[in-house]
Structures are given as structure tokens and as C-alpha cells.
Coordinates of C-alpha atoms and ligand atoms in Angstrom, one line a residue:
Chain A
M1 CA 0.0 0.2 -0.2
A2 CA 1.0 3.2 -0.9
M3 CA 2.4 6.0 2.2
R4 CA -0.2 8.1 4.1
H5 CA 1.7 11.3 5.0
V6 CA -1.1 13.5 7.0
I7 CA -0.6 17.4 7.3
V8 CA -2.4 18.8 10.0
G9 CA -2.6 22.1 9.2
A10 CA -3.0 24.2 5.7
G11 CA -1.2 27.3 6.4
P12 CA 2.6 28.3 4.5
A13 CA 3.9 25.3 6.8
G14 CA 1.8 22.2 5.3
V15 CA 1.1 23.6 2.5
I16 CA 4.6 23.6 1.4
A17 CA 5.2 20.2 2.6
A18 CA 2.3 19.4 0.8
E19 CA 3.7 19.7 -2.3
T20 CA 7.1 19.1 -1.7
L21 CA 5.8 15.2 -1.2
R22 CA 4.5 15.4 -4.1
A23 CA 7.8 16.3 -5.9
V24 CA 9.4 14.0 -4.0
Q25 CA 7.1 10.9 -3.4
P26 CA 4.7 10.6 -6.2
E27 CA 3.3 7.4 -5.3
S28 CA 2.4 8.2 -1.8
E29 CA -0.6 9.7 -0.7
V30 CA -1.0 13.2 0.9
V31 CA -4.0 14.0 2.8
L32 CA -4.1 18.1 3.9
L33 CA -6.4 19.2 6.9
G34 CA -6.8 23.0 7.0
D35 CA -9.9 23.7 9.8
E36 CA -10.3 27.5 8.9
P37 CA -13.5 27.5 5.7
E38 CA -11.4 29.6 3.5
P39 CA -8.6 27.6 0.3
P40 CA -4.9 27.7 2.6
Y41 CA -4.3 31.5 2.7
S42 CA -2.1 33.3 4.3
R43 CA -2.0 35.7 7.6
M44 CA 0.8 37.6 6.7
A45 CA -1.0 39.0 3.8
L46 CA -3.8 40.2 6.0
P47 CA -2.4 43.2 6.8
Y48 CA -2.7 44.6 2.9
Y49 CA -6.4 42.6 2.8
L50 CA -7.2 45.4 5.7
S51 CA -5.2 47.9 4.1
G52 CA -7.4 47.6 0.9
K53 CA -4.6 46.5 -1.3
I54 CA -5.9 43.4 -2.0
D55 CA -9.3 41.1 -2.1
E56 CA -9.6 38.2 0.0
S57 CA -8.1 35.9 -2.6
G58 CA -4.9 38.2 -2.9
T59 CA -4.2 36.5 0.9
Y60 CA -4.6 32.8 -0.8
L61 CA -1.4 30.6 -0.6
R62 CA -1.8 29.2 -4.1
S63 CA -4.1 29.8 -7.3
R64 CA -5.8 32.8 -7.0
A65 CA -8.3 31.9 -9.8
N66 CA -9.1 28.4 -8.5
P67 CA -7.3 27.0 -5.5
A68 CA -9.0 23.7 -4.7
E69 CA -8.1 22.8 -8.2
H70 CA -4.8 23.5 -7.8
Y71 CA -4.9 21.0 -4.7
R72 CA -6.6 19.1 -6.5
A73 CA -4.3 18.7 -9.6
L74 CA -1.6 18.1 -7.6
G75 CA -3.1 15.0 -5.9
I76 CA -2.9 16.4 -2.8
D77 CA -5.7 16.1 -0.7
L78 CA -7.0 19.3 1.2
R79 CA -10.3 18.8 3.5
Q80 CA -11.3 21.3 5.7
D81 CA -11.9 18.8 8.5
R82 CA -10.7 19.6 12.7
A83 CA -7.6 17.0 14.1
A84 CA -9.9 16.6 18.1
S85 CA -7.3 13.9 18.7
L86 CA -4.2 12.0 18.4
D87 CA -3.3 8.1 18.4
T88 CA 0.3 7.8 18.3
E89 CA -0.2 3.9 18.4
R90 CA -3.0 3.8 16.3
R91 CA -1.0 6.2 14.0
S92 CA -4.5 7.2 13.6
L93 CA -6.1 10.9 14.1
R94 CA -10.2 11.5 15.2
L95 CA -11.5 14.2 13.0
E96 CA -13.8 16.8 13.9
S97 CA -16.4 15.4 11.0
G98 CA -16.2 12.3 13.8
E99 CA -14.0 10.5 10.9
K100 CA -11.1 8.4 12.1
L101 CA -7.6 8.8 9.6
G102 CA -5.0 6.1 9.6
Y103 CA -1.2 8.0 9.0
D104 CA 2.2 6.8 8.2
R105 CA 3.8 9.9 8.6
L106 CA 2.2 13.0 10.3
L107 CA 2.9 16.4 10.3
M108 CA 1.8 19.3 12.8
A109 CA 1.6 21.9 11.4
T110 CA -1.2 23.3 13.0
G111 CA 0.3 27.4 13.7
A112 CA -0.4 29.6 16.5
V113 CA -2.7 30.7 18.1
P114 CA -3.0 34.0 20.1
L115 CA -2.3 35.0 23.6
S116 CA -5.1 37.4 24.7
P117 CA -3.8 39.3 27.7
P118 CA -5.4 38.1 31.6
I119 CA -7.5 41.6 32.1
P120 CA -11.0 41.8 32.9
G121 CA -13.3 43.2 29.7
I122 CA -11.6 40.4 27.5
D123 CA -14.1 38.8 25.9
L124 CA -16.2 42.0 25.4
P125 CA -17.5 41.9 21.7
G126 CA -15.4 44.1 19.9
V127 CA -12.7 42.9 21.5
L128 CA -10.3 41.1 18.6
N129 CA -7.2 39.7 17.8
C130 CA -5.5 39.7 14.1
W131 CA -4.9 36.3 13.6
T132 CA -7.2 35.0 11.2
M133 CA -9.0 36.1 7.9
E134 CA -11.8 36.5 9.9
D135 CA -10.2 38.7 12.1
A136 CA -9.5 40.0 9.8
R137 CA -13.5 40.5 8.3
G138 CA -14.2 42.2 11.7
I139 CA -11.2 44.2 12.1
A140 CA -12.3 46.0 8.3
T141 CA -15.6 46.2 9.6
R142 CA -15.6 48.2 12.8
A143 CA -12.7 49.9 11.8
A144 CA -14.3 52.6 9.7
K145 CA -13.0 55.4 9.0
G146 CA -13.0 58.1 11.6
A147 CA -13.8 54.8 14.2
E148 CA -11.7 54.8 17.4
V149 CA -9.2 51.9 17.6
V150 CA -7.2 51.1 20.5
L151 CA -3.7 48.3 19.2
M152 CA -2.0 46.3 22.0
G153 CA 0.5 45.6 22.0
A154 CA 3.5 47.1 18.9
G155 CA 5.6 43.6 18.9
F156 CA 6.3 42.5 15.3
I157 CA 3.0 41.9 14.6
G158 CA 1.4 44.7 16.2
C159 CA 3.7 47.6 14.3
I160 CA 2.1 45.5 10.9
I161 CA -1.1 46.0 12.3
L162 CA -0.9 49.6 13.3
E163 CA 0.8 50.2 8.7
S164 CA -3.0 49.1 7.6
L165 CA -5.0 50.6 10.3
V166 CA -3.6 53.6 9.7
R167 CA -4.0 53.3 6.3
R168 CA -8.5 52.8 6.6
G169 CA -8.2 56.1 8.6
V170 CA -9.1 55.8 11.9
R171 CA -8.1 57.8 15.2
L172 CA -5.6 54.7 17.0
S173 CA -3.9 54.8 19.8
V174 CA -0.8 52.4 20.4
I175 CA -0.3 51.0 23.9
E176 CA 2.8 48.9 24.4
M177 CA 4.0 47.0 27.6
G178 CA 7.6 47.0 26.6
D179 CA 9.7 50.2 27.1
R180 CA 9.7 50.5 23.4
M181 CA 8.3 49.1 19.9
V182 CA 9.4 46.1 18.7
P183 CA 11.4 45.3 22.0
R184 CA 12.1 41.8 21.1
M185 CA 12.9 42.8 16.8
M186 CA 15.2 46.0 17.7
D187 CA 17.3 47.9 19.7
Q188 CA 16.6 51.3 22.2
V189 CA 17.7 53.6 18.9
A190 CA 15.8 51.7 16.1
G191 CA 13.0 51.5 18.7
G192 CA 13.1 54.9 20.1
L193 CA 13.4 56.2 16.1
L194 CA 10.4 54.4 15.4
K195 CA 8.5 55.6 17.8
R196 CA 9.4 59.8 17.1
W197 CA 8.5 58.6 13.5
C198 CA 5.3 57.2 14.8
G199 CA 4.5 60.3 16.4
E200 CA 6.1 63.3 13.8
K201 CA 3.5 61.4 11.5
G202 CA 0.5 62.2 14.2
L203 CA 0.6 58.8 15.5
Q204 CA 0.4 58.2 19.8
V205 CA 2.1 55.2 20.5
H206 CA 2.6 55.0 24.1
T207 CA 5.3 52.4 25.6
S208 CA 5.8 51.0 29.1
T209 CA 2.5 51.3 29.8
R210 CA -0.3 49.1 29.4
V211 CA -4.7 48.4 29.2
T212 CA -5.4 47.3 32.8
A213 CA -9.0 46.6 32.4
I214 CA -11.8 46.8 29.6
R215 CA -15.2 47.5 29.8
K216 CA -17.9 48.9 27.8
G217 CA -18.9 52.0 28.9
G218 CA -20.6 55.7 27.1
K219 CA -23.2 55.6 24.5
N220 CA -23.9 53.4 21.3
G221 CA -22.1 50.8 23.6
R222 CA -18.5 51.6 23.0
L223 CA -16.0 50.1 24.3
E224 CA -12.9 52.2 27.1
A225 CA -9.9 51.0 27.5
V226 CA -8.5 52.0 30.8
L227 CA -4.7 52.6 31.5
E228 CA -2.4 51.6 34.2
D229 CA -1.9 55.2 35.1
G230 CA -6.0 55.2 35.0
S231 CA -6.6 57.0 31.9
V232 CA -9.2 55.9 30.0
L233 CA -9.6 55.8 25.8
P234 CA -12.7 55.3 24.2
A235 CA -12.9 52.7 21.6
D236 CA -15.2 51.8 18.7
L237 CA -12.3 48.8 18.3
I238 CA -10.2 46.6 20.5
I239 CA -7.1 44.7 18.7
S240 CA -5.3 42.5 20.9
A241 CA -1.6 41.9 19.8
T242 CA 0.6 40.5 22.8
G243 CA 1.7 37.7 21.1
V244 CA 1.1 34.0 20.3
K245 CA 1.9 30.5 21.6
P246 CA 1.9 27.4 19.4
A247 CA -1.2 25.7 18.6
I248 CA 0.1 21.8 20.5
D249 CA -3.5 21.3 21.7
L250 CA -3.9 18.5 20.0
L251 CA -0.7 16.9 21.9
K252 CA -1.8 17.1 25.5
D253 CA -3.1 13.6 25.6
S254 CA -0.3 11.8 23.8
R255 CA 2.9 11.0 23.8
V256 CA 5.3 13.0 22.1
E257 CA 7.2 15.9 23.4
T258 CA 6.8 19.4 24.1
D259 CA 8.3 22.6 25.3
F260 CA 6.4 25.3 24.1
G261 CA 6.6 24.1 20.7
V262 CA 6.9 20.6 19.2
L263 CA 10.2 19.4 20.3
V264 CA 12.5 18.1 17.2
D265 CA 15.7 16.6 16.1
Q266 CA 17.8 18.4 13.4
R267 CA 15.3 16.4 11.0
L268 CA 12.1 17.6 12.4
Q269 CA 11.2 14.2 14.5
S270 CA 9.8 14.2 17.6
N271 CA 10.1 12.2 19.8
I272 CA 7.6 9.8 18.6
E273 CA 8.9 8.1 15.1
G274 CA 6.7 9.0 12.8
I275 CA 5.4 12.3 13.8
Y276 CA 7.4 15.4 12.9
A277 CA 6.7 19.1 12.8
A278 CA 6.9 22.6 11.1
G279 CA 5.8 26.2 11.4
D280 CA 5.1 28.3 13.5
V281 CA 4.4 25.2 16.2
C282 CA 7.7 23.6 15.9
Q283 CA 10.4 24.2 18.6
G284 CA 13.6 24.4 15.8
K285 CA 16.7 25.0 15.6
D286 CA 17.9 29.4 14.8
F287 CA 21.0 29.2 13.1
S288 CA 22.3 31.8 15.8
T289 CA 22.3 30.2 18.5
G290 CA 21.8 26.6 17.9
Q291 CA 19.2 26.9 20.8
Y292 CA 15.8 25.3 19.1
S293 CA 13.6 28.1 19.3
V294 CA 10.1 28.9 18.1
Q295 CA 10.2 31.5 15.8
A296 CA 6.7 32.0 14.5
I297 CA 8.4 33.8 10.9
Q298 CA 7.2 33.0 7.8
P299 CA 10.5 32.2 5.9
T300 CA 11.0 29.8 8.9
A301 CA 8.0 28.2 8.3
A302 CA 8.5 27.8 4.4
E303 CA 12.0 26.3 5.1
H304 CA 10.8 23.7 7.8
G305 CA 8.2 22.6 5.5
R306 CA 9.9 21.5 2.9
I307 CA 12.8 19.8 5.0
A308 CA 10.3 17.8 7.0
A309 CA 8.7 17.1 4.3
M310 CA 12.2 15.9 2.3
N311 CA 12.6 13.4 5.7
M312 CA 8.9 12.3 5.9
A313 CA 9.7 10.9 2.3
G314 CA 12.8 8.8 3.8
K315 CA 15.6 11.8 2.1
S316 CA 17.1 12.0 5.0
V317 CA 18.0 15.7 5.4
L318 CA 19.6 18.4 8.6
H319 CA 18.3 21.5 8.9
Q320 CA 21.2 23.8 9.5
G321 CA 18.7 26.2 12.1
S322 CA 17.1 29.4 10.4
V323 CA 17.7 32.5 11.0
N324 CA 15.5 34.9 12.7
M325 CA 15.0 37.6 10.6
N326 CA 11.9 40.3 10.2
V327 CA 11.1 42.9 7.9
L328 CA 8.5 44.9 9.0
D329 CA 7.1 48.9 7.3
T330 CA 6.2 52.0 9.8
L331 CA 4.0 54.0 7.9
G332 CA 7.2 54.2 5.3
L333 CA 9.5 53.6 7.8
I334 CA 11.0 50.3 7.3
S335 CA 13.3 47.9 9.5
S336 CA 14.9 45.0 9.4
S337 CA 16.6 42.4 12.4
F338 CA 18.8 39.9 11.3
G339 CA 20.5 36.8 13.8
L340 CA 22.2 38.2 17.0
W341 CA 21.3 41.3 16.3
D342 CA 21.2 42.4 20.1
G343 CA 25.1 41.0 19.9
A344 CA 27.2 37.6 20.9
E345 CA 29.0 37.3 23.7
D346 CA 33.0 38.4 23.5
G347 CA 31.3 40.1 20.0
E348 CA 32.3 43.4 18.8
E349 CA 29.4 45.5 16.8
V350 CA 29.4 48.7 14.7
K351 CA 26.7 51.6 14.4
T352 CA 26.3 54.2 12.3
L353 CA 23.0 56.8 12.9
N354 CA 21.8 59.9 11.4
E355 CA 19.1 60.1 13.5
G356 CA 17.1 63.4 11.2
G357 CA 17.7 60.5 8.6
Y358 CA 15.8 57.9 10.0
R359 CA 18.6 55.9 8.7
Y360 CA 21.1 53.0 11.4
L361 CA 22.3 50.1 10.8
N362 CA 24.3 48.2 13.4
L363 CA 26.5 44.7 12.2
Q364 CA 27.0 42.1 15.1
F365 CA 30.3 40.2 14.9
S366 CA 32.2 37.4 16.3
G367 CA 35.3 36.5 15.8
D368 CA 35.8 36.9 11.8
H369 CA 32.2 36.3 10.9
L370 CA 28.8 38.9 11.2
V371 CA 26.1 37.6 13.0
G372 CA 24.2 39.7 13.5
A373 CA 22.0 43.2 12.2
Q374 CA 19.7 45.8 12.3
A375 CA 18.9 48.8 9.7
L376 CA 16.3 51.3 9.5
G377 CA 15.5 53.0 6.3
L378 CA 17.5 50.4 3.8
T379 CA 15.7 48.8 1.5
N380 CA 18.2 48.3 -1.3
H381 CA 20.4 45.0 -0.9
V382 CA 19.6 43.9 2.5
G383 CA 19.1 40.1 2.3
V384 CA 22.9 40.0 2.2
L385 CA 23.1 40.9 5.8
R386 CA 21.2 37.4 5.6
G387 CA 23.8 35.6 3.2
L388 CA 26.4 37.5 5.5
I389 CA 25.3 35.9 8.5
Q390 CA 24.4 32.4 7.0
T391 CA 27.5 31.7 5.2
R392 CA 29.2 32.6 8.4
V393 CA 31.9 33.6 5.2
R394 CA 35.7 35.1 6.9
L395 CA 35.4 38.7 6.3
G396 CA 39.3 38.8 6.6
P397 CA 40.6 42.4 5.2
W398 CA 36.3 42.6 5.3
K399 CA 35.4 43.3 8.9
Q400 CA 38.4 46.2 9.2
R401 CA 36.5 47.5 6.5
L402 CA 32.7 47.0 7.0
L403 CA 33.8 49.0 11.4
E404 CA 35.1 51.8 9.1
D405 CA 32.3 51.9 7.2
P406 CA 29.1 48.9 7.8
T407 CA 26.9 50.4 4.5
A408 CA 29.7 48.6 2.4
I409 CA 27.8 45.3 3.3
M410 CA 27.0 44.6 -0.6
E411 CA 30.8 45.1 -0.9
A412 CA 32.5 42.9 1.8
Y413 CA 30.4 40.6 0.2
L414 CA 31.0 40.2 -3.1
G415 CA 34.6 41.0 -1.7
C416 CA 34.6 38.1 0.2
V417 CA 33.1 35.2 -2.0
Q418 CA 34.9 36.3 -5.6
P419 CA 38.0 36.7 -6.2
I420 CA 38.2 40.3 -6.6
G421 CA 41.7 42.0 -7.9
Y422 CA 44.6 41.3 -10.4
N423 CA 44.8 37.8 -11.4
A424 CA 41.2 37.3 -10.1
S425 CA 40.3 35.2 -13.1
V426 CA 42.9 33.4 -12.5
L427 CA 42.0 32.1 -8.5
A428 CA 38.0 31.7 -9.7
Chain B
M1 CA 19.9 24.5 -22.1
L2 CA 19.0 27.6 -19.6
K3 CA 21.2 30.7 -19.7
S4 CA 22.4 33.0 -17.7
L5 CA 24.2 36.1 -16.8
K6 CA 27.8 35.6 -16.9
I7 CA 30.0 38.5 -15.4
E8 CA 33.5 39.0 -15.7
A9 CA 34.0 41.5 -13.8
E10 CA 37.7 42.1 -14.6
K11 CA 36.3 43.7 -18.1
C12 CA 34.2 46.4 -16.1
T13 CA 35.6 50.1 -16.6
S14 CA 32.2 51.0 -14.8
C15 CA 30.5 53.1 -17.7
M16 CA 27.2 53.1 -15.9
Q17 CA 26.0 51.2 -19.7
C18 CA 24.5 48.1 -18.4
E19 CA 23.0 50.8 -15.2
L20 CA 21.0 52.7 -17.9
A21 CA 19.9 49.7 -20.1
C22 CA 18.3 48.1 -17.2
S23 CA 16.0 50.7 -15.9
Y24 CA 14.8 52.0 -19.8
Q25 CA 14.1 48.5 -20.8
A26 CA 12.1 47.6 -17.1
E27 CA 10.9 51.4 -16.0
G28 CA 11.0 53.5 -18.9
V29 CA 13.5 55.6 -17.6
F30 CA 16.9 56.3 -17.3
N31 CA 17.5 56.2 -13.5
T32 CA 20.6 54.0 -12.1
A33 CA 18.7 53.9 -9.1
K34 CA 15.7 51.9 -10.9
S35 CA 18.6 48.8 -12.0
R36 CA 18.6 45.2 -11.4
I37 CA 22.3 45.4 -12.5
K38 CA 24.0 47.4 -9.7
I39 CA 27.9 48.2 -10.6
F40 CA 30.1 48.1 -6.6
T41 CA 32.9 49.6 -6.2
F42 CA 36.0 48.3 -4.7
H43 CA 38.7 51.4 -4.1
H44 CA 41.3 49.2 -2.7
E45 CA 41.1 47.4 -5.5
G46 CA 40.7 49.6 -8.3
R47 CA 38.1 48.0 -9.9
F48 CA 34.3 46.9 -10.7
V49 CA 31.6 44.8 -10.3
P50 CA 28.5 44.2 -11.7
Y51 CA 25.7 42.5 -10.2
T52 CA 22.7 40.8 -10.2
C53 CA 20.5 38.0 -9.2
T54 CA 21.9 34.4 -10.4
Q55 CA 18.1 33.3 -10.9
C56 CA 19.4 30.8 -7.7
S57 CA 17.9 27.2 -8.3
E58 CA 16.6 27.0 -4.1
A59 CA 14.9 30.3 -5.5
W60 CA 14.8 31.9 -1.3
C61 CA 12.7 35.1 -2.5
L62 CA 9.9 32.8 -3.9
H63 CA 10.4 30.3 -1.5
A64 CA 9.8 33.0 1.1
C65 CA 6.4 34.5 -0.5
P66 CA 3.3 34.8 0.7
V67 CA 0.7 34.7 -1.9
E68 CA 2.9 33.4 -5.0
A69 CA 3.8 36.6 -6.4
I70 CA 7.0 35.5 -7.1
V71 CA 7.3 32.3 -9.7
L72 CA 9.7 30.9 -12.7
N73 CA 9.8 31.5 -15.9
P74 CA 10.2 28.0 -17.2
R75 CA 11.7 29.5 -20.6
T76 CA 14.4 31.9 -19.1
G77 CA 14.8 30.1 -15.5
A78 CA 14.3 33.3 -14.4
K79 CA 12.1 33.9 -10.9
E80 CA 10.2 36.7 -11.9
V81 CA 7.7 39.2 -9.7
L82 CA 4.3 39.7 -10.2
A83 CA 3.9 43.1 -9.4
D84 CA 0.4 42.7 -9.3
A85 CA -0.2 40.2 -7.0
C86 CA 3.2 42.0 -5.1
V87 CA 1.7 42.6 -1.1
G88 CA 4.7 44.6 -1.1
C89 CA 5.5 42.8 2.3
K90 CA 9.4 42.5 1.8
V91 CA 9.9 39.3 2.8
C92 CA 11.4 38.5 -0.7
T93 CA 14.1 41.2 0.5
I94 CA 15.2 40.1 3.6
A95 CA 15.1 36.2 2.9
C96 CA 17.1 36.7 -0.6
P97 CA 20.9 36.2 0.7
F98 CA 22.1 37.5 -2.2
G99 CA 20.7 40.6 -1.5
T100 CA 19.2 41.2 -5.5
V101 CA 15.4 41.7 -4.2
N102 CA 15.0 45.3 -3.5
Y103 CA 12.0 46.9 -2.2
D104 CA 10.7 50.3 -4.4
E105 CA 9.2 53.0 -2.3
D106 CA 7.5 54.5 -4.9
T107 CA 5.8 51.2 -6.8
K108 CA 5.4 49.8 -3.1
V109 CA 6.2 46.7 -5.0
V110 CA 9.6 44.5 -4.9
Y111 CA 11.8 44.4 -8.0
K112 CA 14.6 41.9 -9.5
C113 CA 16.3 41.1 -12.4
D114 CA 14.2 38.6 -14.5
L115 CA 16.0 38.5 -18.0
C116 CA 14.3 40.9 -19.3
G117 CA 12.6 38.1 -20.6
G118 CA 15.3 36.2 -22.1
D119 CA 16.4 39.0 -24.3
P120 CA 19.0 40.9 -21.3
E121 CA 19.7 45.1 -22.3
C122 CA 22.1 45.0 -19.7
A123 CA 24.1 42.2 -21.6
K124 CA 23.1 43.8 -25.1
A125 CA 24.7 47.5 -23.7
C126 CA 28.0 46.7 -22.0
P127 CA 30.5 47.1 -24.4
T128 CA 33.7 45.5 -23.4
E129 CA 32.0 41.9 -22.9
A130 CA 31.9 42.5 -19.2
I131 CA 28.2 41.0 -19.4
T132 CA 27.3 38.2 -21.6
Y133 CA 24.6 36.1 -21.9
V134 CA 25.7 32.5 -22.4
Q135 CA 24.8 28.5 -21.5
S136 CA 24.4 28.1 -17.9
E137 CA 27.5 26.6 -17.0
Q138 CA 30.1 28.8 -18.3
T139 CA 29.3 31.4 -15.4
G140 CA 31.5 32.7 -13.4
L141 CA 28.0 33.6 -11.4
E142 CA 27.4 30.1 -11.2
R143 CA 30.6 29.7 -9.5
M144 CA 29.9 32.3 -7.6
R145 CA 26.3 31.0 -6.3
I146 CA 27.9 28.1 -5.5
H147 CA 31.1 28.9 -3.8
A148 CA 28.4 31.1 -1.4
A149 CA 25.7 28.0 -1.3
Q150 CA 28.8 25.7 0.1
A151 CA 29.3 27.7 3.3
A152 CA 27.0 25.9 6.0
G153 CA 24.1 27.0 6.3
L154 CA 22.9 28.0 3.4
A155 CA 21.7 24.7 1.8
G156 CA 19.1 25.3 4.3
G157 CA 19.2 21.7 5.4
A158 CA 22.9 19.7 3.9
A159 CA 22.6 16.5 2.4
D160 CA 23.3 14.0 5.9
S161 CA 26.1 11.9 4.5
G162 CA 25.4 9.1 6.7
A163 CA 25.5 8.9 10.2
Ligands
LIG501 C1 -0.9 39.7 10.9 C2 -0.2 38.9 10.7 C3 1.2 39.7 10.4 C4 2.4 38.6 10.3 N1 3.2 39.2 8.9 C5 4.3 38.5 9.5 C6 5.7 39.5 8.4 O1 5.6 40.1 8.1 N2 7.0 38.5 8.7 C7 7.1 37.1 9.1 O2 7.6 36.4 8.3 N3 5.5 36.4 9.2 C8 4.5 37.6 9.7 N4 3.6 37.1 10.2 C9 3.4 35.4 10.5 C10 3.2 34.2 9.5 O3 2.1 34.8 9.5 C11 3.1 32.9 10.1 O4 4.9 32.8 10.9 C12 3.5 31.6 9.2 O5 1.9 31.4 9.0 C13 3.5 30.2 10.2 O6 2.9 29.0 8.8 P1 2.7 27.6 10.0 O7 2.0 27.1 8.3 O8 3.6 27.5 10.7 O9 1.2 28.5 11.1 P2 -0.2 29.1 10.4 O10 -0.3 30.3 9.3 O11 -0.6 29.5 11.3 O12 -1.1 27.9 9.4 C14 -1.5 27.0 10.9 C15 -3.0 26.1 10.7 O13 -3.4 25.3 10.9 C16 -4.9 25.2 11.5 N5 -5.2 24.0 12.5 C17 -4.3 24.3 13.7 N6 -4.9 23.1 14.2 C18 -5.4 22.6 13.7 C19 -6.1 21.0 13.6 N7 -6.6 20.8 14.8 N8 -7.0 20.8 13.0 C20 -7.1 21.7 11.4 N9 -6.4 22.8 11.1 C21 -5.4 23.2 11.9 C22 -4.9 26.6 11.4 O14 -6.1 27.2 12.0 C23 -3.9 26.7 10.4 O15 -4.9 27.5 9.6 C24 2.6 37.4 10.6 C25 1.3 36.7 10.9 C26 0.2 37.7 11.6 C27 -0.9 37.3 12.1

């Protein structure tokens, strides 16, 4: 009998895994389970749906015109159902529809679920997450031009949503518990500049404070957000973007080991043979630290999906670790961070800052290598920072040159990977 | 057999004809800031190095795209940006380890070399044959790409040899 692969979760990790399996093991059977009613879509694209740049179909991971046909043509059995429980002894899932589904290999690609802050009123209607298409529709309905909106959380996801809300013309207040914006992506300098930039654009960002309660107040059933200092913000809509956690509920009574996410080895296999994990649910290897952590970013989900599928198909491929990286557009100010942006132990760093021009570049070195970076206002060749970090290229003389001029990243990369100078073609 | 851009940096004089031709073909303007190919200057060595997308087979940009806005042109091997589908999330710009996908703040979408559909203007415009369009395997870019990818990690997952 053909090997049956069952993939739980039809986000980017699940879809890429399904496609990879069909490509490398065409004789096997691939079932892709997704519990959301929409065709597989990208959460990342939701902000652009909210800002009106695309319609719902613009968020689809594959084939805007006819997604069902895309999966059918590839021989992927895409089903809308939810895996309710797992029996690792019998290698079988019980689905919400009641059906039992056996598997030879199982991929957990269930993503993450939003964490709600434990405050009174968090369950009131009008308080929404921004995680699913359904959430986005709810936000689109309430966030009309001129509406008052309170956004809790100015982390990475919060900042992305912030941009789309401003584009919708709402009156927005942003509340962040940390002492700066994107505290887990950028340092004080960059976070501070981002906040100042928002202020200049007329957007109030309150840092080092929190919403302590939400209540119904005022007329027309509007909401009120109460801040730590007692001040009150009226709101037609309150959005919670205060973090997510891996969706591991399905594994609760199973023998599959979890920590924050599913614990895996370098083949992305869990402690139970035949059960793999990928994407936001997977506590995979971090390239920079060598530790296993949940990165919860799209490029990592894509890498995991491909590598898990290769191993499920019996082709041993080791995951060398994903570089944690983010890029953000905050009302037109573009920022990015890579790897050990906060620096390595015994590392060296170089910074160049132009406060007025909102430009900042920070490079982190360890020995002869680049290990991390942050940039504000850089849109050209920014990916080479990943290249320099992930190739672990020896910088040699280029380290000194970068310490003198950190902007020469592209030159450093080219200078390190191709021979430059007299007789270069002889060397190549 | 696919063709690729072959770059012989030692022949480059930094005359900028490639950048001008590229921006004109791609954007209808002579504006090197919009060029997909870029000449880098190495003062210490007194050298110029034209550089653009190698159309690598790993296609980091394509795989990182959340909405299938970067696609493979099977005829040329180029990874092409579908500007209509691009939402401007910029994830491809950080995913491309060669730094050859850029974000355009005017159009709000990303752009990269598409080999001009199989007839690259940069190669035609280069007066010194520093840029030529030839059968893939001979290109320096290919060699450079391999060199760069050999270093740990960039294969995304290295084949597990034994153990
Ligand atoms: C608003 C927003 C903006 C973002 N922006 C960025 C960005 O700019 N850059 C970036 O890198 N990342 C971004 N992300 C994060 C990125 O979207 C995620 O990292 C990515 O979606 C992870 O993919 P995944 O396949 O692991 O999980 P998901 O995309 O979450 O997909 C998992 C799927 O599995 C389903 N599922 C869960 N449990 C079950 C079950 N038991 N049975 C069946 N189906 C189940 C879920 O409903 C979901 O459909 C953003 C996320 C959001 C919400």
C-alpha cells in the first residue's frame, strides 16, 4: 500500500510540505487538513487585505483564481476538517467530523494561536485578535474611517497591523507594555526612532504602559480601555496583538514531547517516530544560537515545511537552523533585523546613525563573522545581511572595512565570495 | 539548456551603460537607482563588479513569498515578480541571501532581475563584454553562487551523508 502522509494545518508550512511530498514521492498519498473555512491563505497577507491593497483571494497561498483545482491537480487531498485527537499507538487521528484517519507519517503544521492578556473585559464583543481571516473581516467591519481604535501591543505583528489601520483612516492609539516599539526585534535606538517617526506622522504610541481593563461605557455600547495610570481611552474597536503560542492542544494527551512548541530533532522529527513538526508550532533549531526555539516567521515556516517533507519521504535532510529575521514597514519607515541583532557574547559591533534622516545600521560580529544586524531606512540589498550571516563567510580584511563603513555590506559580500583584484580570473 | 548572465568583472569599466539600459527597459526611465543590475566599486583594488540576481535554483525569494507573487519562468529560468500580486511585505528582500531583491518605495512593490524575458538589455548594452548572456554552466555567477552556498547552512538543509 502507498505511504499515507497526513498534514495537520494548511498554512504555509503545511502547504509547502504537501507540495514537496508530491514532488519527491509521487506514489504516496498526501492528506492536507485545514480547519479554517477559507482556501489555504497566508496570515502575513492579512494586513494588506485590511489596508485595501488586496481582496480576500489576494491572501491565498496558491492560485487566486481556483485554489481547489491547484491542490486537486497536484494530487493533494485537501480537506476542511479539524484534527481533534491523536492516537500515536494506532497511528490515527480522530477528526472533528467524526472520521478516523490513519497515517504512516504525520506532520504537525498547526501554527500558533493568539495569547490574550488576562484582563477584565477581554472577551467583550469588539475586542478582536488579528490572526485569522475571520478576525480581519471583523476588524474591517469595525475599523471604518474615523473610528477610534486601541491597539494593544507594538511588537512585530502589532506594528504591521498598525500600518494598515492608519491606512484605513481610523483614529489609533497604540499601547505597548515594553519600553519601546518592537522590543524583541530592535534595540533602544531603533525602537526610539520608530516611535518618534510615528509621532511625527501624528500617531500616538504609548510605551511602558498597559491596558488594565476593558469595559463597556459611554453611548452606543462603545468600549473603554483603562490604562495603568487610570486614564481612559474610548474605542469602537480594541485589537489585541500581545503575542502568540504554538497550537499544541492536539498533543495534550499524547506522548509527543513539547516544551513551548513541539520538540524536534534536526530532521524535524519529534520524539515519536513518524511524527514531525514545522512552522509556528515547531521549536526548531535557530541558526545563530544553536538552540531550539519557536521563531514564528514565514521564511522559517517555508524552510521547515520543505525539510520536514523531505525527511517524511525518507530523504534524510538535516535542518541547519533558520536565521531569525524580520522586516517591517511602519508608516513608510522600513526596518529589518537579523540573527543576533542584540550582539554576541565577546562580540564586537559597529553602528552608524543619522537620527534626522531616520537611518540606522548596526552590525554585530563574532570573531571573523557577521552574526547579527539591524537596519532602519535600508531597502536596497538588505538580504545580503542574511547571506553574510548564514554563509558564515570569513570576513578577513572586510571586517575592518565594515567597522570603518558598515554600509559596505554588499561590497563585503562580493569581496568575500568572489576573488577581486589582479589575476582574479586565474583564481576563480 | 538555460542561459545565464556571465559576468567578467575584470572587463568592467563602470561606464554604467548596463544600469541605464536596465532601468530604461524595466521602468521606462534612465535612472540607475531603479536598475536591477548594479555596479559595485572596490576602491582598494581599483575594480568594478557588476552584480545582479543569479536566478539561483534555491529561489529563496520565491519560497518566502506568502502570496505566490514570485514565479519561475520555465523558458528562461528567471524568477519573476508579478507586480500585481505583490503585496509589498518585503519578506523576499530579507530572504534573498544575495541581496538582489529590492523594495521600491515609489511603486510599493519589490523588483528584481527577470533577464528581460530572455534578451537581457544589460548584456546588449555592455561595450566591453563584461556582461554576456551565455549557456549557464560557464558563468562566473554560477561558480560564485556555488562558492557562496557551500558555506554552512545556505543549502537550507544539508544532505545528511551517513551517520
Ligand atoms: C497579521 C500578521 C502579520 C504577519 N506578518 C508577518 C511578516 O511580515 N513576516 C513574517 O515572517 N511572518 C509574519 N507573520 C507570521 C506568519 O504568518 C506565520 O509565521 C506563518 O503563518 C506560520 O505558518 P504556519 O503554516 O506554521 O502556521 P499558520 O499559518 O498559522 O497555519 C496553521 C493552520 O493550521 C490550522 N490548524 C490548527 N490546528 C488544527 C487542527 N487541529 N486541525 C486542522 N487544522 C488546524 C490553523 O487554523 C491554520 O489554518 C504574520 C502573522 C500575522 C497574523
